[in-house]
C-alpha cells in the first residue's frame, strides 16, 4: 500500500507563510540568528521533505537566553506585576491562541505528523485551557499564618507567615509528541508563578514554540520573560540543563534523557521536575461493558499513533473474554486509515521521524523473533513517509522487549489473566508507573484495584484523559513531581517562612 502525500495547499495561507520563514531564536524580545549562524531542516514526517528551517541554537545562545531571563526576573517587572495583570496577560495569550487555533493545529500536524483533527481537537484546546486554568491562580495564591512555639525561648513571642516566591529562571525542555500542549504545561504554570523561562522545544517539532513566542510578543509580555531557543538536545538542551543561571528545569521526554537532566542539574542543585516514559497497563475485567472497553482499549494505544507517554500499551484481559476483546481491538486496528496528518480521513499518521519509525519497526521485528504472534498490522507501509501500521501482538511473555520496554508507537501487547492478584502483579511489573486504566462496572473491585496500581493516574472506563485540573506525573521511573492541577503553580515557587519576634 502506498500512502498519499500531505497536501500543504489545503492549509491556511498564514500557516504557509509561517512555514516559509527562516526561523530565528526568540531571546530578550528579539528574533535573532544563532551565534554560529547555523540552522536545521524542519521535516514533514508524512513525506520526509523539508517544510521549514529553524535556527540551531547552541550553548552560546542558551547563555544569551538565560542572561535575558535572569535580567527579566531580577528587574522584578514580571514577578512584582499585580497578580490580576499577570492573569490578564496569560488570558490574552490564550485568546490569541484561540483565534489562531487552526494555524497552531496545522503547524503541529505538519511538524509532528499527528492528524490535524487531534491537533485541533485535543492539543490546542487543551493547551489553551491550561493557560486559562493557570491564569486563574496568581490572584488566589495563599501563604499561611503560623504561631511558632519555640521551646528554647519560653518567654519569646513569635508570629510567622509563609510566602510563595517564584523559583526564578526556569529551563523548560519538551519532546515532540504534543508540541504546543507540552509547551503550555511548562509555560503556563511557570509564568503564572512569576518565573521567567527559556524553552527548548524538540528538534523534530520547533514550529509551534516559535509561534507561541510570536503570540506572547503580540500579547505584550515584558521583554525577556519568555525566550525560545530551538536546537538539539545534546547541545542546546544539555547547556540549558547544566546552566548555573537556571533555578529549575522542567523536562518531559525519555527516561534515559531524564537521567542526564538530573546529572546536569547537580552543579547548582537546580530544582527538577521530570515527566518521563511509560508502559501503561489497561485492565479489562470480565464484567466490563465491552461496547466501551473494546474501542477504549484500541484508543488507549492508537490515540496520537501511540506516541503518547501514557498510552495503554499493555492490555490485560480476563481469560473469559480475551478472545472477544482481542478480536475487537484487532478489527479496529486493521480498519484504521493510515495516512498524512492533513488528510481529514486519516486516523494513524506517520511517526515523527525516520529514527522513530525504525525504532518502532525494530520493536515489531523483535516481538516476532521472540515468538509473539501478530494479529493486526506488524508491517510498515511503502512510501516516503515514516508510517507504521497499527499492530497488535498476542502470545507474549513478560520477558519480551515489546512487553517490558516503551515502544512509543502504535504497538499493543495483549495478555490474558485469571484473577485479580495475578493481573495486579503483572500490571505493576514495570519500571514505569505513569498511568493505568481499569475497564469494569464493578464499583467495589474498581476502587479496591485503583489504589494498588503503582501509577500516577488511574483511569476508569476511559484512558488518556488529561486535563489542566488533574495532577499528572509518574511513580517509579516515570518521573519526579506532578504537572497540572492547582499545585502546578506552587511547584514553580519556593516557600519562604517569615518569622517575627514580637
Ligand atoms: P528525548 O531524547 O528524551 O527528547 C526530549 C527532549 O530532550 C528534546 O527536546 C531533546 O532534544 C532533549 N534532549 C535530548 N538529549 C538531551 C540532553 N542530553 N540534555 C538536555 N536535553 C536533551 O526524547 P526523544 O528523542 O524525542 O524520544 C525518545 C523516546 O523518549 C521515545 O521513543 C519515547 O520512548 C520517549 N518519549 C517520552 C515522552 C513523554 O511524553 N514522556 C515524549 C517523547 C518521547 P532533541 O529533540 O534535539 O533530541
Ligand atoms: Mg531526541
XYZ file of C-alpha atoms and ligand atoms in Angstrom:
551
model
C 0.000 0.000 0.000
C 1.385 3.427 -0.925
C 0.274 6.429 1.077
C -0.679 9.815 -0.343
C 1.421 12.896 0.420
C 0.408 15.693 2.751
C -1.328 18.384 0.705
C 0.019 21.672 2.060
C -2.211 23.639 -0.327
C -5.148 22.750 1.949
C -3.640 24.766 4.816
C -4.314 28.389 5.793
C -2.215 30.990 3.928
C -0.900 32.129 7.325
C 0.333 28.592 8.015
C 2.223 28.507 4.726
C 3.626 31.990 5.347
C 4.921 30.826 8.719
C 6.499 27.720 7.202
C 8.214 29.854 4.563
C 10.062 31.905 7.198
C 13.703 31.250 8.072
C 13.031 30.953 11.805
C 15.217 32.659 14.350
C 15.606 32.326 18.100
C 13.491 34.462 20.419
C 15.791 35.990 23.022
C 15.252 39.120 25.110
C 12.304 40.171 22.978
C 14.311 39.986 19.738
C 14.320 37.496 16.867
C 17.986 36.618 16.443
C 20.068 34.177 14.419
C 22.072 31.506 16.225
C 25.567 32.789 17.081
C 27.074 30.152 14.806
C 24.664 31.157 12.016
C 23.617 27.515 11.728
C 20.093 26.303 11.047
C 18.429 22.920 10.619
C 15.701 21.483 8.414
C 12.169 21.024 9.705
C 10.757 17.921 8.019
C 7.225 16.795 7.232
C 7.105 13.219 8.595
C 4.413 12.296 6.072
C 6.890 12.850 3.217
C 10.322 13.222 4.764
C 10.641 16.543 2.911
C 11.793 19.873 4.296
C 8.921 22.256 5.047
C 10.745 24.948 7.007
C 14.055 25.836 8.662
C 14.859 26.787 12.248
C 17.929 28.345 13.853
C 20.252 25.858 15.512
C 20.837 27.334 18.934
C 23.773 26.048 20.985
C 25.434 26.801 24.333
C 26.255 30.442 23.444
C 22.605 31.086 22.547
C 21.416 29.381 25.723
C 23.774 31.694 27.662
C 22.204 34.737 26.000
C 18.689 33.463 26.673
C 19.383 32.598 30.317
C 21.001 36.016 30.840
C 17.911 37.669 29.362
C 15.591 35.585 31.533
C 17.734 36.408 34.584
C 17.561 40.155 33.890
C 13.808 39.918 33.364
C 13.486 38.082 36.667
C 15.753 40.411 38.622
C 14.170 43.635 37.337
C 11.019 42.330 39.043
C 8.667 43.723 36.381
C 7.143 40.270 35.971
C 7.312 38.841 39.478
C 6.035 42.075 41.051
C 3.326 42.642 38.461
C -0.061 42.662 40.169
C -1.450 39.130 40.035
C -4.569 40.373 38.271
C -2.455 41.899 35.499
C -0.318 38.767 35.121
C -3.554 36.803 34.850
C -4.825 39.186 32.183
C -1.703 38.666 30.061
C -1.987 34.885 30.327
C -5.639 35.119 29.282
C -4.669 37.429 26.430
C -2.213 34.791 25.205
C -4.950 32.148 25.494
C -7.290 34.419 23.496
C -4.710 34.776 20.724
C -4.163 31.013 20.677
C -7.903 30.538 20.385
C -8.080 32.947 17.446
C -5.222 31.072 15.734
C -6.267 27.533 16.685
C -6.370 26.435 13.054
C -2.855 27.689 12.344
C -1.405 26.137 15.504
C -3.168 22.854 14.685
C -1.893 22.806 11.112
C 1.651 23.592 12.230
C 1.648 20.808 14.843
C 0.147 18.396 12.307
C 2.736 19.197 9.640
C 5.621 19.265 12.114
C 4.758 16.152 14.131
C 2.672 14.121 11.690
C -0.315 13.903 14.018
C -3.736 14.290 12.459
C -4.988 17.819 12.168
C -8.142 16.535 13.897
C -6.209 15.554 17.029
C -4.113 18.718 16.919
C -7.149 20.982 16.501
C -9.455 18.935 18.709
C -7.160 17.938 21.571
C -3.686 19.531 21.594
C -4.590 23.159 21.008
C -7.841 23.336 23.039
C -6.115 21.610 25.967
C -3.150 23.989 25.684
C -5.500 26.994 25.723
C -7.362 25.514 28.664
C -4.081 25.034 30.515
C -3.212 28.736 30.078
C -6.685 29.727 31.286
C -6.583 27.364 34.272
C -3.138 28.586 35.380
C -4.162 32.208 34.678
C -6.770 31.799 37.404
C -4.222 31.018 40.095
C -1.902 34.050 40.679
C -4.600 36.079 42.444
C -5.509 33.096 44.641
C -2.023 32.045 45.783
C -2.081 31.983 49.555
C 0.534 31.546 52.211
C -0.329 30.680 55.799
C -0.030 32.406 59.171
C 1.657 30.497 61.980
C 2.331 30.845 65.706
C 5.707 29.224 66.425
C 6.067 27.835 69.998
C 9.905 27.924 70.047
C 10.507 25.683 73.115
C 14.035 27.001 73.728
C 12.698 30.554 74.273
C 9.983 30.110 76.912
C 9.349 33.885 77.184
C 9.559 34.598 73.446
C 6.507 35.567 71.418
C 6.540 34.988 67.688
C 4.353 35.423 64.681
C 5.143 33.937 61.287
C 3.755 33.663 57.786
C 4.721 31.965 54.534
C 5.174 33.461 51.073
C 5.212 31.730 47.702
C 8.215 33.268 45.952
C 8.805 32.406 42.268
C 11.695 29.955 41.960
C 13.472 32.152 39.388
C 14.679 31.292 35.890
C 13.127 28.118 34.517
C 14.604 25.932 31.769
C 11.847 24.001 30.003
C 12.787 21.102 27.725
C 9.993 19.356 25.846
C 9.595 16.441 23.416
C 7.872 16.257 20.051
C 4.709 14.273 20.744
C 2.473 17.168 21.887
C 4.462 20.261 20.901
C 2.016 23.052 21.800
C 0.370 21.236 24.675
C 3.578 20.336 26.483
C 4.888 23.871 25.942
C 1.699 25.053 27.686
C 2.138 22.566 30.545
C 5.538 24.165 31.253
C 4.967 27.819 30.342
C 1.545 28.441 31.860
C 2.306 27.476 35.485
C 5.869 28.857 35.409
C 4.720 32.236 34.066
C 1.733 32.286 36.412
C 4.143 31.826 39.325
C 6.158 34.862 38.196
C 9.118 32.919 36.821
C 10.898 33.728 33.579
C 11.509 30.936 31.095
C 13.876 29.611 28.444
C 12.033 26.996 26.361
C 13.895 24.413 24.261
C 11.426 22.555 22.031
C 12.265 19.205 20.442
C 14.442 19.430 17.367
C 11.786 17.437 15.455
C 8.994 19.936 16.264
C 10.216 23.508 16.799
C 7.441 25.379 14.981
C 4.639 25.999 17.457
C 7.020 27.003 20.267
C 8.177 29.798 17.955
C 4.602 30.626 17.033
C 3.686 30.828 20.739
C 6.587 33.249 21.270
C 5.144 35.438 18.491
C 1.762 35.371 20.211
C 3.322 36.178 23.605
C 5.065 39.145 21.993
C 1.747 40.265 20.499
C 0.028 39.789 23.875
C 2.562 42.178 25.430
C 4.596 40.016 27.791
C 7.547 42.003 29.184
C 10.879 41.563 27.411
C 12.902 38.513 28.417
C 10.091 36.792 30.329
C 9.747 34.122 27.633
C 12.680 33.039 25.454
C 12.694 30.217 22.906
C 15.909 28.537 21.751
C 15.459 25.898 19.064
C 18.230 23.366 18.589
C 19.403 19.901 19.525
C 19.232 18.127 22.841
C 22.899 17.235 23.251
C 23.927 20.873 22.649
C 21.189 23.420 23.458
C 19.269 21.083 25.793
C 22.355 19.976 27.701
C 23.552 23.588 28.053
C 20.193 24.616 29.494
C 20.010 21.676 31.912
C 23.500 22.375 33.295
C 23.373 26.190 33.234
C 24.245 27.666 36.645
C 21.857 30.571 35.973
C 18.827 28.283 35.753
C 16.993 27.702 39.038
C 14.634 24.967 37.934
C 14.491 22.651 34.969
C 11.227 21.082 33.927
C 11.616 18.238 31.457
C 9.357 15.903 29.522
C 10.867 13.136 27.410
C 12.598 9.801 27.686
C 13.687 8.236 30.966
C 17.201 7.949 29.537
C 17.499 11.709 28.933
C 15.680 12.342 32.229
C 18.686 10.773 33.982
C 21.065 13.067 32.051
C 18.992 16.087 33.060
C 19.261 15.052 36.687
C 23.033 14.689 36.457
C 23.348 18.031 34.687
C 21.288 19.691 37.427
C 23.677 18.710 40.216
C 26.125 21.597 39.566
C 23.937 24.278 41.123
C 21.420 21.808 42.629
C 18.648 23.233 40.489
C 15.126 22.014 41.163
C 13.993 19.332 38.732
C 10.636 18.091 37.531
C 10.665 15.074 35.226
C 7.782 13.665 33.197
C 9.185 10.556 31.551
C 8.162 7.431 29.741
C 5.566 4.802 30.455
C 4.365 1.321 29.642
C 0.867 1.691 30.951
C -1.490 -1.233 31.549
C -5.149 -1.251 30.509
C -7.021 -3.892 32.527
C -10.299 -5.290 31.235
C -12.335 -7.066 33.932
C -14.808 -9.771 32.910
C -17.847 -7.636 33.780
C -16.754 -4.655 31.609
C -19.186 -3.120 29.127
C -17.487 -4.464 26.004
C -19.024 -1.772 23.800
C -16.967 0.723 25.796
C -13.941 -1.402 26.705
C -13.052 -2.645 23.206
C -12.934 0.730 21.410
C -11.492 2.189 24.618
C -8.595 -0.276 24.691
C -7.913 0.436 20.999
C -7.967 4.186 21.529
C -5.765 3.835 24.652
C -2.890 2.686 22.421
C -3.654 4.118 18.976
C -4.528 7.695 20.008
C -1.836 10.028 18.614
C -0.317 6.993 16.807
C 0.834 5.534 20.119
C 3.260 8.427 20.582
C 1.747 9.206 23.961
C 3.677 8.790 27.200
C 0.587 7.465 28.990
C -0.590 5.210 26.108
C -2.240 1.967 27.200
C 0.423 -0.180 25.576
C -0.080 -3.336 27.685
C -3.574 -4.808 27.540
C -4.591 -7.326 30.234
C -7.905 -9.050 29.563
C -9.636 -11.661 31.722
C -9.286 -15.063 30.042
C -13.093 -15.436 29.830
C -13.341 -12.522 27.372
C -9.776 -12.394 25.972
C -10.643 -13.702 22.504
C -13.627 -11.376 22.163
C -11.667 -8.267 23.195
C -8.620 -9.085 21.066
C -10.766 -9.792 18.012
C -12.498 -6.448 18.513
C -9.287 -4.454 19.033
C -7.573 -6.179 16.082
C -10.544 -5.401 13.848
C -10.342 -1.714 14.805
C -6.564 -1.688 14.187
C -6.934 -3.250 10.736
C -9.646 -0.773 9.736
C -7.744 2.365 10.812
C -6.807 4.609 7.920
C -3.066 5.246 7.849
C -2.181 8.472 6.063
C -0.826 12.026 6.199
C -1.974 14.179 9.095
C -3.624 16.875 6.989
C -5.990 14.373 5.330
C -9.212 14.620 7.376
C -9.843 10.880 6.886
C -6.513 9.842 8.427
C -6.656 8.032 11.774
C -2.996 7.000 12.073
C -0.409 9.498 10.879
C 3.318 8.920 10.472
C 5.832 8.502 13.284
C 7.624 11.772 13.977
C 10.920 10.828 12.322
C 12.778 8.153 10.394
C 14.599 7.270 13.614
C 11.328 6.769 15.455
C 9.837 4.741 12.592
C 12.888 2.476 12.562
C 12.794 2.166 16.331
C 9.141 1.096 16.333
C 9.723 -1.238 13.406
C 12.662 -2.878 15.150
C 10.484 -3.500 18.217
C 7.894 -5.169 15.985
C 10.603 -7.385 14.477
C 11.946 -8.230 17.945
C 8.437 -9.272 19.024
C 8.178 -11.624 16.076
C 11.672 -13.017 16.718
C 10.895 -13.619 20.391
C 7.829 -15.633 19.400
C 4.897 -13.258 19.815
C 2.041 -13.556 17.339
C 0.815 -10.641 15.219
C -2.981 -10.421 14.972
C -3.072 -6.982 13.289
C -0.500 -4.871 11.422
C 3.105 -5.845 12.065
C 4.261 -4.108 8.885
C 5.496 -0.773 7.601
C 3.718 0.711 4.562
C 5.668 1.509 1.382
C 6.480 5.112 0.532
C 8.496 8.091 1.691
C 6.769 8.952 4.965
C 7.523 7.488 8.381
C 4.448 5.273 8.704
C 3.870 2.147 10.798
C 0.676 0.100 10.609
C -1.233 -0.253 13.893
C -0.103 -3.530 15.399
C -1.499 -5.973 17.962
C 0.556 -8.821 19.473
C -0.698 -11.836 21.445
C 1.155 -14.890 22.834
C 3.525 -12.572 24.608
C 5.679 -13.185 27.683
C 6.792 -10.665 30.348
C 10.456 -11.091 29.336
C 9.856 -9.944 25.743
C 11.206 -6.482 24.894
C 7.829 -5.498 23.383
C 6.231 -6.181 26.783
C 8.789 -4.576 29.079
C 10.111 -1.601 27.061
C 8.419 1.601 25.947
C 7.910 1.444 22.170
C 6.242 4.839 21.686
C 4.338 3.788 18.583
C 1.065 2.110 17.593
C 2.007 -1.290 19.011
C -0.128 -3.127 21.557
C 0.812 -6.260 23.514
C -2.084 -8.267 24.955
C -2.073 -10.821 27.774
C -4.857 -12.931 29.339
C -5.109 -13.264 33.146
C -7.032 -15.478 35.571
C -7.566 -13.454 38.737
C -7.110 -10.001 40.252
C -3.951 -10.824 42.200
C -2.302 -12.060 39.039
C -3.253 -9.038 36.945
C -2.256 -6.607 39.684
C 1.186 -8.202 39.955
C 1.638 -8.160 36.164
C 0.331 -4.602 35.742
C 2.771 -3.391 38.413
C 5.637 -5.452 36.963
C 7.245 -2.477 35.201
C 9.990 0.060 35.831
C 7.430 2.662 34.783
C 4.396 3.936 36.679
C 2.812 6.723 34.681
C -0.784 5.584 34.249
C -3.204 2.655 34.136
C -6.821 2.064 33.232
C -9.495 -0.258 34.596
C -12.459 -1.274 32.476
C -15.312 -2.600 34.639
C -18.800 -1.917 36.045
C -17.982 -3.359 39.466
C -17.568 -0.333 41.742
C -16.072 -2.258 44.658
C -13.443 -4.004 42.528
C -12.531 -0.786 40.724
C -11.864 1.071 43.954
C -10.042 -1.871 45.506
C -7.762 -2.157 42.500
C -7.107 1.558 41.816
C -5.022 2.391 44.919
C -2.955 -0.783 44.475
C -1.861 0.213 40.973
C 1.563 1.888 41.102
C 0.611 4.616 38.638
C 0.334 8.409 38.795
C -3.047 8.364 37.048
C -5.653 5.602 37.131
C -8.473 5.954 34.635
C -11.730 4.049 34.967
C -13.628 3.225 31.781
C -11.515 5.759 29.938
C -7.828 6.298 29.083
C -5.646 9.257 28.011
C -7.993 11.753 29.659
C -5.775 14.666 30.585
C -6.968 17.984 31.960
C -5.443 21.093 33.463
C -7.286 20.280 36.717
C -5.845 16.750 37.009
C -2.378 16.279 38.507
C -0.255 14.311 36.028
C 3.065 12.558 36.584
C 4.731 9.288 37.310
C 5.536 6.782 40.008
C 8.838 4.893 39.758
C 10.957 5.703 36.664
C 8.124 7.648 35.024
C 9.248 10.802 36.715
C 9.526 13.238 39.580
C 6.784 15.643 40.583
C 3.432 16.473 39.060
C 2.213 18.833 36.389
C -1.257 20.367 36.116
C -3.719 20.658 38.994
C -3.954 23.570 41.418
C -0.487 22.815 42.805
C 1.203 23.244 39.408
C 1.893 26.926 40.025
C 3.296 26.463 43.549
C 5.645 23.864 42.043
C 7.337 26.890 40.412
C 7.680 28.702 43.746
C 9.813 28.421 46.844
C 8.016 28.505 50.179
C 9.517 31.255 52.290
C 8.880 31.436 56.042
C 8.988 34.920 57.625
C 9.336 34.707 61.385
C 8.832 37.826 63.525
C 9.797 38.215 67.176
C 7.099 40.317 68.786
P 14.301 12.726 24.285
O 15.546 12.419 23.595
O 14.170 12.458 25.733
O 13.989 14.265 23.988
C 13.162 15.107 24.759
C 13.767 16.495 24.769
O 15.030 16.482 25.435
C 14.040 17.066 23.386
O 13.849 18.443 23.400
C 15.502 16.707 23.212
O 16.142 17.451 22.215
C 16.036 16.992 24.583
N 17.306 16.350 24.889
C 17.864 15.253 24.316
N 19.056 14.986 24.871
C 19.256 15.913 25.826
C 20.314 16.175 26.746
N 21.408 15.412 26.812
N 20.184 17.227 27.591
C 19.101 18.002 27.549
N 18.085 17.823 26.685
C 18.152 16.790 25.839
O 13.113 12.019 23.589
P 13.017 11.728 22.017
O 14.331 11.518 21.385
O 12.251 12.831 21.494
O 12.273 10.340 22.051
C 12.922 9.151 22.509
C 11.998 8.368 23.380
O 11.583 9.145 24.504
C 10.682 7.995 22.744
O 10.786 6.913 21.895
C 9.844 7.740 23.956
O 10.113 6.478 24.469
C 10.300 8.772 24.917
N 9.427 9.959 24.934
C 8.644 10.164 26.001
C 7.812 11.269 26.024
C 6.914 11.565 27.162
O 5.977 12.335 26.998
N 7.157 11.051 28.339
C 7.764 12.138 24.955
C 8.609 11.898 23.856
C 9.434 10.822 23.879
P 16.204 16.824 20.708
O 14.844 16.903 20.172
O 17.153 17.657 19.980
O 16.669 15.399 20.864
Mg 15.686 13.176 20.727
